[in-house]
Structures are given as structure tokens and as C-alpha cells.
Amino acid sequence: MMQITDTEHMTLMRDAFPLLNDPKILAENLRIWRTDSTKIAYDFIQEGLKDGSTTTEYPQEAAELFSLLFNYWLAPNFYPITALREFKHRIHCLGLIMDSLGVPLIDHDSDMEDRLAEGFFLLASNPQ
């Protein structure tokens, strides 16, 4: 999640979002989100199961759900959000969903939600 708090990275992503209007590019991204992103999330969950930081009985499902919500639901071009507080609320919700599955991703007592919301909010801003 480090890249999400990187302003330069998120600005590049924002500027590339219009490419998703091309059906072929969108289809390829959906494939990557379904396969590659899910595999990465699954591997992290497996590491958490090994070290005890994750307790889920649904590692594959949690990985799929995370990939879907993180890559699609948090993207403002698919589910528009216009206020930073809305992103904070959505990210908090995602954290609670993952917590309920036994995959704690967000430290709710830190500024992580704020930093993630600020990063995603860059995606909703208009290019300069």
C-alpha cells in the first residue's frame, strides 16, 4: 500500500485512468485484477497465516474480495467520490470488511486510513 501514499505514483495512475475507457484495456485490467492482484493478495495472506498475523478461514476468498474492492470499488472512475471524507469512510469500511474475514490490513489507530484516503483522492482530482 506504500505506492498509494506516493503522490507521484497516484498522479500517474490518475492520468492513465482515461485509458480504461478503451474496452480492450479495461478487459486486460480486469483480468489482471482477477488473477495477478488476487495472487499477490493471496500470497500476503498466506504469509500472515504462517506468522499468525492473519487468522482467516477464507484466504482465497479474502484475496479475491480485497482485489475486487481495492482495484474496482476504490477507483473513483468506477464509483465516483468527490470528497476526501467519503474516501476515508470507504477505506475504513474496507478495513472493517477485511478485519471481519480475519485479514487485518489497516491499523485503525494510526493515520493509515487518512494517508490511503489522500492517495486515492488524488485519483479523483482533475489533471493539471
mmCIF file of C-alpha atoms in Angstrom:
data_model
loop_
_atom_site.group_PDB
_atom_site.id
_atom_site.type_symbol
_atom_site.label_atom_id
_atom_site.label_comp_id
_atom_site.label_asym_id
_atom_site.label_seq_id
_atom_site.Cartn_x
_atom_site.Cartn_y
_atom_site.Cartn_z
ATOM 1 C CA MET A 1 0.000 0.000 0.000
ATOM 2 C CA MET A 2 3.060 2.201 0.087
ATOM 3 C CA GLN A 3 2.563 3.321 -3.523
ATOM 4 C CA ILE A 4 -0.883 4.681 -2.691
ATOM 5 C CA THR A 5 0.676 7.255 -0.413
ATOM 6 C CA ASP A 6 3.193 8.194 -3.125
ATOM 7 C CA THR A 7 1.811 11.340 -4.786
ATOM 8 C CA GLU A 8 3.803 10.895 -7.990
ATOM 9 C CA HIS A 9 2.633 7.293 -8.439
ATOM 10 C CA MET A 10 -1.014 8.164 -7.825
ATOM 11 C CA THR A 11 -0.842 11.140 -10.195
ATOM 12 C CA LEU A 12 0.474 8.847 -12.940
ATOM 13 C CA MET A 13 -2.351 6.418 -12.258
ATOM 14 C CA ARG A 14 -4.919 9.220 -12.380
ATOM 15 C CA ASP A 15 -3.569 10.398 -15.716
ATOM 16 C CA ALA A 16 -3.757 6.829 -17.080
ATOM 17 C CA PHE A 17 -7.353 6.202 -15.968
ATOM 18 C CA PRO A 18 -8.886 7.523 -19.220
ATOM 19 C CA LEU A 19 -7.231 4.553 -20.958
ATOM 20 C CA LEU A 20 -9.763 2.341 -19.153
ATOM 21 C CA ASN A 21 -12.421 3.767 -21.487
ATOM 22 C CA ASP A 22 -10.916 1.511 -24.165
ATOM 23 C CA PRO A 23 -12.734 -1.845 -23.860
ATOM 24 C CA LYS A 24 -9.602 -3.890 -24.629
ATOM 25 C CA ILE A 25 -7.528 -2.089 -21.997
ATOM 26 C CA LEU A 26 -10.348 -2.364 -19.460
ATOM 27 C CA ALA A 27 -10.728 -6.097 -20.161
ATOM 28 C CA GLU A 28 -6.982 -6.638 -19.677
ATOM 29 C CA ASN A 29 -7.029 -4.701 -16.405
ATOM 30 C CA LEU A 30 -9.994 -6.713 -15.163
ATOM 31 C CA ARG A 31 -8.076 -9.897 -15.995
ATOM 32 C CA ILE A 32 -5.010 -8.653 -14.123
ATOM 33 C CA TRP A 33 -7.095 -7.630 -11.121
ATOM 34 C CA ARG A 34 -8.762 -11.055 -11.110
ATOM 35 C CA THR A 35 -5.551 -13.055 -11.492
ATOM 36 C CA ASP A 36 -2.321 -11.219 -10.706
ATOM 37 C CA SER A 37 -3.644 -8.896 -7.993
ATOM 38 C CA THR A 38 -5.516 -11.745 -6.345
ATOM 39 C CA LYS A 39 -2.368 -13.904 -6.377
ATOM 40 C CA ILE A 40 -0.340 -11.145 -4.717
ATOM 41 C CA ALA A 41 -3.016 -10.654 -2.054
ATOM 42 C CA TYR A 42 -3.266 -14.413 -1.528
ATOM 43 C CA ASP A 43 0.491 -14.716 -1.038
ATOM 44 C CA PHE A 44 0.434 -11.943 1.581
ATOM 45 C CA ILE A 45 -2.473 -13.613 3.363
ATOM 46 C CA GLN A 46 -0.594 -16.926 3.369
ATOM 47 C CA GLU A 47 2.420 -15.185 4.927
ATOM 48 C CA GLY A 48 0.097 -13.763 7.566
ATOM 49 C CA LEU A 49 -1.319 -17.194 8.297
ATOM 50 C CA LYS A 50 2.201 -18.536 8.772
ATOM 51 C CA ASP A 51 3.296 -15.733 11.119
ATOM 52 C CA GLY A 52 -0.044 -15.558 12.945
ATOM 53 C CA SER A 53 -0.952 -12.002 11.953
ATOM 54 C CA THR A 54 -3.851 -13.322 9.843
ATOM 55 C CA THR A 55 -6.448 -15.796 11.090
ATOM 56 C CA THR A 56 -8.805 -16.166 8.136
ATOM 57 C CA GLU A 57 -10.507 -19.401 7.219
ATOM 58 C CA TYR A 58 -11.096 -17.916 3.760
ATOM 59 C CA PRO A 59 -7.693 -16.989 2.308
ATOM 60 C CA GLN A 60 -8.676 -17.337 -1.362
ATOM 61 C CA GLU A 61 -11.993 -15.558 -0.929
ATOM 62 C CA ALA A 62 -10.404 -12.773 1.115
ATOM 63 C CA ALA A 63 -7.760 -12.289 -1.578
ATOM 64 C CA GLU A 64 -10.402 -12.126 -4.305
ATOM 65 C CA LEU A 65 -12.590 -9.743 -2.343
ATOM 66 C CA PHE A 66 -9.672 -7.494 -1.486
ATOM 67 C CA SER A 67 -8.534 -7.360 -5.108
ATOM 68 C CA LEU A 68 -12.051 -6.585 -6.318
ATOM 69 C CA LEU A 69 -12.735 -3.861 -3.757
ATOM 70 C CA PHE A 70 -9.277 -2.340 -3.823
ATOM 71 C CA ASN A 71 -8.912 -2.181 -7.606
ATOM 72 C CA TYR A 72 -12.515 -1.506 -8.597
ATOM 73 C CA TRP A 73 -14.589 -0.147 -5.703
ATOM 74 C CA LEU A 74 -11.945 2.330 -4.539
ATOM 75 C CA ALA A 75 -11.300 3.620 -8.078
ATOM 76 C CA PRO A 76 -13.225 6.879 -8.459
ATOM 77 C CA ASN A 77 -13.723 6.422 -12.179
ATOM 78 C CA PHE A 78 -15.939 3.391 -11.424
ATOM 79 C CA TYR A 79 -17.529 4.564 -8.156
ATOM 80 C CA PRO A 80 -17.176 8.361 -8.106
ATOM 81 C CA ILE A 81 -16.359 10.141 -4.880
ATOM 82 C CA THR A 82 -15.935 13.877 -4.673
ATOM 83 C CA ALA A 83 -14.961 14.478 -1.043
ATOM 84 C CA LEU A 84 -11.956 13.279 0.918
ATOM 85 C CA ARG A 85 -14.180 12.299 3.859
ATOM 86 C CA GLU A 86 -16.056 9.894 1.540
ATOM 87 C CA PHE A 87 -12.764 8.142 0.695
ATOM 88 C CA LYS A 88 -11.882 7.932 4.390
ATOM 89 C CA HIS A 89 -15.254 6.373 5.096
ATOM 90 C CA ARG A 90 -14.914 3.869 2.231
ATOM 91 C CA ILE A 91 -11.362 2.892 3.250
ATOM 92 C CA HIS A 92 -12.484 2.441 6.853
ATOM 93 C CA CYS A 93 -15.291 0.191 5.572
ATOM 94 C CA LEU A 94 -12.828 -1.866 3.503
ATOM 95 C CA GLY A 95 -10.648 -2.269 6.582
ATOM 96 C CA LEU A 96 -13.607 -3.469 8.649
ATOM 97 C CA ILE A 97 -14.617 -5.951 5.946
ATOM 98 C CA MET A 98 -11.117 -7.396 5.838
ATOM 99 C CA ASP A 99 -10.920 -7.398 9.663
ATOM 100 C CA SER A 100 -14.138 -9.422 9.775
ATOM 101 C CA LEU A 101 -12.535 -12.002 7.475
ATOM 102 C CA GLY A 102 -9.505 -12.276 9.754
ATOM 103 C CA VAL A 103 -7.230 -10.282 7.450
ATOM 104 C CA PRO A 104 -6.354 -7.053 9.277
ATOM 105 C CA LEU A 105 -4.933 -4.681 6.673
ATOM 106 C CA ILE A 106 -5.366 -1.267 8.212
ATOM 107 C CA ASP A 107 -4.207 -0.064 11.598
ATOM 108 C CA HIS A 108 -7.321 1.882 12.583
ATOM 109 C CA ASP A 109 -5.426 3.590 15.427
ATOM 110 C CA SER A 110 -2.833 5.145 13.107
ATOM 111 C CA ASP A 111 -3.048 7.712 10.334
ATOM 112 C CA MET A 112 -3.041 4.929 7.710
ATOM 113 C CA GLU A 113 -6.694 5.464 6.713
ATOM 114 C CA ASP A 114 -6.059 9.196 6.242
ATOM 115 C CA ARG A 115 -2.956 8.598 4.126
ATOM 116 C CA LEU A 116 -4.709 5.986 1.971
ATOM 117 C CA ALA A 117 -7.717 8.266 1.503
ATOM 118 C CA GLU A 118 -5.479 11.151 0.468
ATOM 119 C CA GLY A 119 -3.716 8.915 -2.054
ATOM 120 C CA PHE A 120 -6.954 7.653 -3.553
ATOM 121 C CA PHE A 121 -8.400 11.161 -3.551
ATOM 122 C CA LEU A 122 -5.618 12.141 -5.970
ATOM 123 C CA LEU A 123 -7.224 9.724 -8.433
ATOM 124 C CA ALA A 124 -10.447 11.716 -8.280
ATOM 125 C CA SER A 125 -8.827 15.085 -8.906
ATOM 126 C CA ASN A 126 -8.667 16.667 -12.322
ATOM 127 C CA PRO A 127 -5.320 16.519 -14.123
ATOM 128 C CA GLN A 128 -3.394 19.790 -14.060
#
